[in-house]
């Protein structure tokens, strides 16, 4: 009977690779039922207290079947996600993933197969860690409670969660997978790690990559800087270098400017630094699309409101309004050497001649004294060109007259009216 049972399990594991998704799902559900029954009626006597509670060997075969090397297991992993809500299944699954990665790696220095890494990420991202409280949602019903049982302790769950993510992130990831990890890092990974500072090297390396990856790394760095006292000497220098025309067209634009607003909200920042950001954004606004300008102009004005020492940038009568004579060095990556304080925000005055009327109204704010009340830019961060177009289409225009006044004759007599007096 034991032999027949093992043959049945082996057959079901093979069906996890079947071409039919329905067969895969049925095989997975049957195997998880076997896990539950084996936990209730162990096939082997316990060697130590922890072993009898969960059929670790059977779950290991299931996880290995899910993490395939050459076939995408997204659909099957989504079905397995409901079992990860059980605290014991979640804990032992996390302990098995690193074993599977080591098995596929086989000690070589070559990059792991991309499909396999995507499957591992799909399984890891499906893990929803509990925030706090006692863990009591187990697949296997326990007759007595053991104080030293690791799956029942949140601290042990966090340790396993930390180990499996660190083991995954040490491998070379594709750019798309890099972005997927960074998108969920600040919400789904860092809050559940027992020691979040272990992610410092990963995040600083991602921040130095440039482009969209640097933008996405800002969320994680923000948490480490504000909650874990991370010191990053060149942080603002790197943030300054990220400001280029491409930042207006990436889909992470709203997230980037939201975080940039947070980082530049401190009133203790040096004046030269704030002036450099304001000037660089003003220069970039000359070629920015209208939906970005609707957010950019209030953003720049908020920087000046927080730092009144930057007011000479908009109130400098002798300011040069020519690119060739402007002392600001746009190509300089170090804000301390950009000479922004010697320049002016003449670009905002140039926007007063913009073709879009709303941009003109927004730019006219610099022609009068700035109010102390900051503008709320949160609603403008995700403004799109489609929304601007729809807003213009909904406007009601008055009928344009084709002639000034009806003609009643040369001397006010009706018989003097001729067709020659009328014109379109």
Coordinates of C-alpha atoms in Angstrom, one line a residue:
X1 CA 0.0 0.0 0.0
X2 CA 2.9 2.3 0.8
X3 CA 4.4 1.6 -2.6
X4 CA 1.1 2.3 -4.4
X5 CA 0.6 5.5 -2.5
X6 CA 4.1 6.7 -3.5
X7 CA 3.4 5.8 -7.1
X8 CA 0.2 7.8 -7.0
X9 CA 2.0 10.8 -5.6
X10 CA 4.7 10.6 -8.3
X11 CA 2.0 10.4 -11.0
X12 CA 0.2 13.5 -9.6
X13 CA 3.5 15.4 -9.5
X14 CA 4.0 14.6 -13.1
X15 CA 0.5 15.9 -13.9
X16 CA 1.6 19.3 -12.5
X17 CA 3.4 19.6 -15.9
X18 CA 0.4 18.5 -18.0
X19 CA -0.7 20.6 -21.0
X20 CA -4.2 21.0 -19.6
X21 CA -4.6 23.6 -16.9
X22 CA -7.6 21.8 -15.5
X23 CA -5.5 18.6 -15.0
X24 CA -2.8 20.7 -13.4
X25 CA -5.2 22.3 -11.0
X26 CA -6.9 19.0 -10.0
X27 CA -3.5 17.4 -9.4
X28 CA -2.4 20.3 -7.2
X29 CA -5.6 20.1 -5.2
X30 CA -5.3 16.4 -4.7
X31 CA -1.7 16.6 -3.6
X32 CA -2.6 19.3 -1.1
X33 CA -5.3 17.1 0.2
X34 CA -2.7 14.4 0.7
X35 CA -0.6 16.9 2.6
X36 CA -3.5 17.5 5.0
X37 CA -4.2 13.7 5.4
X38 CA -0.5 12.9 5.9
X39 CA -0.3 15.5 8.6
X40 CA -3.3 13.9 10.4
X41 CA -2.0 10.3 9.9
X42 CA 1.9 10.5 9.6
X43 CA 3.5 7.8 7.5
X44 CA 6.6 7.8 9.7
X45 CA 7.2 8.3 13.4
X46 CA 8.5 11.6 14.5
X47 CA 12.2 12.0 15.0
X48 CA 11.8 15.4 16.6
X49 CA 8.9 17.4 17.7
X50 CA 8.8 19.7 14.6
X51 CA 8.7 16.9 12.1
X52 CA 5.5 15.1 12.8
X53 CA 3.4 18.3 12.4
X54 CA 3.8 18.7 8.7
X55 CA 4.7 16.4 5.8
X56 CA 7.6 18.5 4.7
X57 CA 8.9 16.0 2.1
X58 CA 5.6 15.9 0.2
X59 CA 5.3 19.7 0.1
X60 CA 8.8 19.9 -1.2
X61 CA 7.9 17.8 -4.2
X62 CA 4.9 20.0 -4.8
X63 CA 6.9 23.2 -4.7
X64 CA 9.5 21.8 -6.9
X65 CA 6.8 20.9 -9.4
X66 CA 5.4 24.4 -9.3
X67 CA 8.8 26.1 -9.8
X68 CA 9.5 24.7 -13.3
X69 CA 12.5 25.7 -15.3
X70 CA 11.1 25.8 -18.9
X71 CA 7.4 26.3 -18.5
X72 CA 5.4 29.3 -17.1
X73 CA 3.4 28.3 -14.0
X74 CA 1.5 31.5 -13.5
X75 CA -2.0 29.9 -13.6
X76 CA -1.0 27.1 -11.3
X77 CA 0.7 29.5 -8.8
X78 CA -2.4 31.6 -8.6
X79 CA -4.3 28.5 -7.6
X80 CA -1.7 27.6 -5.0
X81 CA -2.0 31.1 -3.5
X82 CA -5.1 30.2 -1.5
X83 CA -3.0 27.5 0.3
X84 CA -0.4 30.1 1.3
X85 CA -3.0 31.7 3.5
X86 CA -2.4 28.8 5.9
X87 CA 0.4 29.7 8.3
X88 CA 2.0 26.3 8.3
X89 CA 1.9 25.9 4.5
X90 CA 3.4 29.4 4.1
X91 CA 6.3 28.8 6.5
X92 CA 7.3 25.4 5.0
X93 CA 6.9 26.7 1.4
X94 CA 9.4 29.5 2.2
X95 CA 11.9 27.0 3.6
X96 CA 11.7 24.9 0.4
X97 CA 12.1 27.7 -2.2
X98 CA 15.7 28.3 -1.4
X99 CA 16.4 24.6 -1.7
X100 CA 14.8 24.6 -5.2
X101 CA 16.8 27.6 -6.3
X102 CA 20.0 25.9 -5.1
X103 CA 19.0 22.7 -7.0
X104 CA 18.5 24.6 -10.3
X105 CA 21.7 26.7 -9.8
X106 CA 23.8 23.5 -9.2
X107 CA 26.7 25.6 -8.0
X108 CA 27.3 27.2 -11.4
X109 CA 28.0 30.9 -11.9
X110 CA 25.6 31.1 -14.9
X111 CA 22.4 33.1 -14.7
X112 CA 19.3 31.1 -13.8
X113 CA 16.7 30.5 -16.5
X114 CA 14.4 33.6 -16.9
X115 CA 11.2 31.5 -16.8
X116 CA 12.3 29.8 -13.6
X117 CA 13.1 33.2 -12.0
X118 CA 9.6 34.5 -13.0
X119 CA 8.0 31.4 -11.5
X120 CA 9.9 32.0 -8.2
X121 CA 8.9 35.6 -8.2
X122 CA 5.3 34.6 -8.9
X123 CA 5.4 32.3 -5.8
X124 CA 7.1 34.8 -3.6
X125 CA 4.9 37.7 -4.5
X126 CA 1.8 35.5 -3.7
X127 CA 2.9 35.3 -0.1
X128 CA 0.8 37.6 2.1
X129 CA 2.6 37.9 5.4
X130 CA 0.5 38.5 8.6
X131 CA 1.1 41.9 10.2
X132 CA 0.6 41.0 13.9
X133 CA -1.3 38.8 16.3
X134 CA -1.3 35.1 17.1
X135 CA -1.0 32.7 14.2
X136 CA -3.8 30.2 14.3
X137 CA -4.8 29.5 10.7
X138 CA -3.2 26.1 10.0
X139 CA -4.0 23.5 7.3
X140 CA -3.3 20.8 9.8
X141 CA -5.5 20.7 12.9
X142 CA -3.3 20.4 16.0
X143 CA -4.6 18.6 19.0
X144 CA -2.1 20.2 21.4
X145 CA -0.1 23.4 21.1
X146 CA 3.6 23.3 21.0
X147 CA 5.4 26.4 22.2
X148 CA 8.5 25.7 20.2
X149 CA 6.7 25.1 16.9
X150 CA 8.2 27.7 14.4
X151 CA 5.3 28.1 12.0
X152 CA 3.2 29.4 14.9
X153 CA 5.6 32.2 15.7
X154 CA 5.5 35.5 13.7
X155 CA 9.2 36.1 14.4
X156 CA 10.2 32.8 12.8
X157 CA 7.9 33.5 9.8
X158 CA 9.6 36.8 9.2
X159 CA 13.0 35.2 9.4
X160 CA 12.0 32.7 6.8
X161 CA 10.5 35.4 4.7
X162 CA 13.7 37.4 4.9
X163 CA 16.0 34.5 4.0
X164 CA 14.0 33.5 1.0
X165 CA 13.9 37.0 -0.5
X166 CA 17.6 37.6 0.1
X167 CA 18.3 34.3 -1.5
X168 CA 16.3 35.2 -4.5
X169 CA 17.6 38.8 -4.9
X170 CA 21.2 37.8 -4.9
X171 CA 20.8 36.3 -8.4
X172 CA 21.0 38.3 -11.6
X173 CA 17.5 39.5 -12.6
X174 CA 16.2 40.7 -15.9
X175 CA 15.2 44.4 -16.2
X176 CA 11.5 43.6 -16.3
X177 CA 11.8 41.4 -13.2
X178 CA 13.9 44.1 -11.5
X179 CA 11.0 46.5 -12.0
X180 CA 8.4 44.0 -10.7
X181 CA 10.4 43.5 -7.5
X182 CA 10.9 47.2 -6.9
X183 CA 7.2 47.9 -7.5
X184 CA 6.1 45.7 -4.5
X185 CA 9.3 46.2 -2.4
X186 CA 8.1 49.1 -0.2
X187 CA 4.6 47.6 0.6
X188 CA 5.0 43.8 0.4
X189 CA 8.6 43.1 1.4
X190 CA 10.3 45.7 3.6
X191 CA 7.5 45.9 6.2
X192 CA 7.7 42.2 6.9
X193 CA 11.4 41.8 7.1
X194 CA 12.9 41.3 10.6
X195 CA 15.9 43.4 9.5
X196 CA 15.0 45.7 6.7
X197 CA 18.5 47.3 6.6
X198 CA 19.7 44.1 4.8
X199 CA 18.1 45.6 1.7
X200 CA 20.4 48.6 1.7
X201 CA 22.9 47.2 -0.8
X202 CA 20.2 46.0 -3.2
X203 CA 18.3 49.4 -3.1
X204 CA 21.4 51.5 -3.4
X205 CA 22.6 49.4 -6.4
X206 CA 19.2 49.8 -8.0
X207 CA 19.3 53.5 -7.4
X208 CA 22.6 53.8 -9.2
X209 CA 21.3 51.9 -12.3
X210 CA 19.5 54.9 -13.7
X211 CA 16.3 55.3 -15.6
X212 CA 13.0 53.8 -14.5
X213 CA 14.8 51.4 -12.1
X214 CA 16.2 54.3 -10.1
X215 CA 12.7 55.9 -10.0
X216 CA 11.2 52.7 -8.6
X217 CA 14.0 52.3 -6.0
X218 CA 13.0 55.7 -4.5
X219 CA 10.1 54.1 -2.5
X220 CA 12.3 51.6 -0.7
X221 CA 15.1 54.2 0.0
X222 CA 12.5 56.5 1.4
X223 CA 11.4 53.9 3.9
X224 CA 15.0 53.1 4.9
X225 CA 16.0 56.8 5.2
X226 CA 13.0 57.8 7.3
X227 CA 12.4 54.7 9.3
X228 CA 15.8 53.0 9.6
X229 CA 18.1 56.0 9.6
X230 CA 19.9 55.1 6.4
X231 CA 22.6 57.6 5.5
X232 CA 23.1 58.1 1.7
X233 CA 25.5 61.0 1.2
X234 CA 24.9 61.4 -2.6
X235 CA 21.2 60.9 -2.4
X236 CA 20.1 64.4 -3.5
X237 CA 22.9 64.5 -6.1
X238 CA 21.5 61.3 -7.7
X239 CA 17.9 62.6 -7.4
X240 CA 19.0 65.7 -9.2
X241 CA 20.6 63.7 -12.0
X242 CA 17.3 61.8 -12.6
X243 CA 15.7 65.0 -13.8
X244 CA 15.8 64.8 -17.5
X245 CA 13.1 65.0 -20.3
X246 CA 12.4 61.3 -20.2
X247 CA 11.1 61.6 -16.6
X248 CA 7.9 63.3 -18.0
X249 CA 7.0 60.4 -20.2
X250 CA 7.5 57.3 -18.0
X251 CA 4.5 55.6 -16.4
X252 CA 6.1 56.0 -12.9
X253 CA 6.0 59.8 -13.3
X254 CA 3.4 60.4 -10.6
X255 CA 5.2 58.2 -8.1
X256 CA 8.5 59.9 -8.8
X257 CA 7.2 63.5 -8.3
X258 CA 5.2 62.5 -5.2
X259 CA 8.4 61.2 -3.6
X260 CA 10.5 64.1 -4.9
X261 CA 8.0 66.5 -3.2
X262 CA 8.5 64.6 0.1
X263 CA 12.2 64.6 -0.1
X264 CA 12.3 68.4 -0.9
X265 CA 9.7 69.3 1.8
X266 CA 12.3 69.8 4.5
X267 CA 13.0 73.4 5.3
X268 CA 16.5 72.5 6.5
X269 CA 17.8 71.8 3.0
X270 CA 20.6 74.1 1.6
X271 CA 19.3 77.0 -0.5
X272 CA 21.6 76.1 -3.4
X273 CA 20.1 72.6 -3.5
X274 CA 16.5 73.8 -3.7
X275 CA 17.4 76.5 -6.2
X276 CA 19.1 73.9 -8.4
X277 CA 16.0 71.7 -8.4
X278 CA 13.7 74.7 -9.2
X279 CA 15.9 75.9 -12.0
X280 CA 16.4 72.5 -13.6
X281 CA 12.7 71.8 -13.5
X282 CA 12.1 75.3 -15.0
X283 CA 14.5 74.6 -17.9
X284 CA 12.9 71.2 -18.5
X285 CA 9.5 72.8 -18.6
X286 CA 10.3 74.5 -21.9
X287 CA 9.8 71.2 -23.7
X288 CA 7.4 69.5 -21.3
X289 CA 3.8 68.6 -22.4
X290 CA 0.9 70.7 -21.1
X291 CA -0.4 68.0 -18.6
X292 CA 3.1 68.0 -17.0
X293 CA 3.3 71.8 -16.9
X294 CA 0.0 71.9 -15.0
X295 CA 1.8 70.0 -12.2
X296 CA 5.3 71.4 -12.7
X297 CA 4.6 75.1 -12.2
X298 CA 2.8 74.7 -8.8
X299 CA 5.6 72.3 -7.8
X300 CA 8.3 74.9 -8.5
X301 CA 6.3 77.6 -6.7
X302 CA 5.9 75.3 -3.6
X303 CA 9.7 75.0 -3.5
X304 CA 10.1 78.7 -3.4
X305 CA 7.4 79.1 -0.8
X306 CA 9.2 76.7 1.5
X307 CA 12.5 78.5 1.0
X308 CA 12.0 82.3 0.8
X309 CA 15.8 82.6 0.2
X310 CA 15.0 81.4 -3.4
X311 CA 12.7 84.4 -4.1
X312 CA 15.5 86.3 -6.1
X313 CA 15.0 83.6 -8.8
X314 CA 11.7 85.2 -9.8
X315 CA 12.3 88.8 -8.6
X316 CA 15.6 89.7 -10.2
X317 CA 15.3 92.7 -12.5
X318 CA 18.7 92.3 -14.0
X319 CA 18.1 88.6 -14.9
X320 CA 19.3 87.5 -18.3
X321 CA 16.6 86.0 -20.5
X322 CA 18.8 84.3 -23.0
X323 CA 20.1 80.7 -23.0
X324 CA 23.5 81.8 -24.1
X325 CA 24.0 84.3 -21.2
X326 CA 22.2 82.4 -18.5
X327 CA 24.9 81.4 -15.8
X328 CA 23.0 78.2 -15.0
X329 CA 24.9 75.1 -16.2
X330 CA 22.3 72.6 -17.3
X331 CA 24.8 69.8 -18.0
X332 CA 26.3 69.9 -14.5
X333 CA 25.2 66.8 -12.5
X334 CA 26.3 68.3 -9.1
X335 CA 23.6 70.8 -7.9
X336 CA 26.3 72.6 -5.9
X337 CA 28.1 73.6 -9.1
X338 CA 25.1 74.4 -11.2
X339 CA 25.2 78.1 -10.4
X340 CA 21.4 78.1 -10.1
X341 CA 21.3 80.9 -7.5
X342 CA 23.0 83.3 -9.9
X343 CA 20.2 82.7 -12.5
X344 CA 16.5 83.3 -12.6
X345 CA 13.3 81.4 -13.5
X346 CA 12.8 83.2 -16.8
X347 CA 11.5 80.0 -18.2
X348 CA 8.3 80.4 -16.2
X349 CA 7.8 83.9 -17.7
X350 CA 8.3 82.4 -21.2
X351 CA 5.4 80.0 -20.4
X352 CA 3.1 83.0 -20.1
X353 CA 3.1 82.8 -23.9
X354 CA 2.2 79.1 -24.0
X355 CA -0.5 78.0 -26.5
X356 CA -2.5 76.3 -23.8
X357 CA -4.5 78.9 -21.8
X358 CA -4.5 77.0 -18.5
X359 CA -0.6 76.9 -18.6
X360 CA -0.6 80.6 -19.1
X361 CA -2.8 81.2 -16.1
X362 CA -0.6 78.9 -14.0
X363 CA 2.5 80.7 -15.1
X364 CA 1.1 84.2 -14.4
X365 CA 1.4 83.4 -10.7
X366 CA 5.0 84.6 -10.7
X367 CA 4.0 88.1 -11.9
X368 CA 2.5 88.8 -8.5
X369 CA 3.5 88.2 -5.0
X370 CA 3.5 84.5 -4.1
X371 CA 1.1 83.5 -1.3
X372 CA 2.3 81.6 1.7
X373 CA -0.3 78.8 1.1
X374 CA 1.2 75.9 -0.8
X375 CA -0.7 74.4 -3.8
X376 CA -1.8 70.8 -3.5
X377 CA -0.1 69.0 -6.4
X378 CA -1.3 65.5 -5.5
X379 CA -4.4 65.7 -7.8
X380 CA -2.2 66.9 -10.7
X381 CA 0.4 64.2 -10.6
X382 CA -1.5 61.7 -12.7
X383 CA -3.1 64.3 -15.1
X384 CA -3.1 63.0 -18.6
X385 CA -3.4 64.7 -22.0
X386 CA -6.7 62.8 -22.5
X387 CA -8.2 64.5 -19.5
X388 CA -7.1 67.9 -20.7
X389 CA -8.7 67.2 -24.1
X390 CA -11.9 66.1 -22.5
X391 CA -12.0 69.1 -20.3
X392 CA -11.6 71.4 -23.3
X393 CA -14.3 69.6 -25.2
X394 CA -16.8 70.1 -22.3
X395 CA -16.4 73.9 -22.3
X396 CA -19.3 75.9 -23.7
X397 CA -18.4 78.5 -26.2
X398 CA -20.6 81.5 -27.1
X399 CA -21.9 81.9 -30.7
X400 CA -19.5 84.0 -32.7
X401 CA -21.4 86.8 -34.6
X402 CA -20.7 87.0 -38.3
X403 CA -21.6 90.7 -38.6
X404 CA -21.8 93.5 -36.1
X405 CA -25.2 95.0 -36.7
X406 CA -28.0 94.7 -39.3
X407 CA -28.0 97.5 -41.9
X408 CA -31.1 99.7 -42.0
X409 CA -30.3 102.0 -44.9
X410 CA -27.9 104.8 -45.6
X411 CA -30.2 107.5 -44.1
X412 CA -32.3 105.1 -42.0
X413 CA -34.8 104.4 -44.8
X414 CA -35.8 100.9 -45.7
X415 CA -35.7 101.5 -49.5
X416 CA -32.0 102.3 -49.2
X417 CA -31.2 98.8 -48.1
X418 CA -29.6 96.8 -50.9
X419 CA -27.9 93.5 -51.1
X420 CA -24.5 95.3 -51.4
X421 CA -24.7 96.4 -47.8
X422 CA -24.6 92.9 -46.5
X423 CA -21.5 90.8 -46.3
X424 CA -20.6 87.6 -44.5

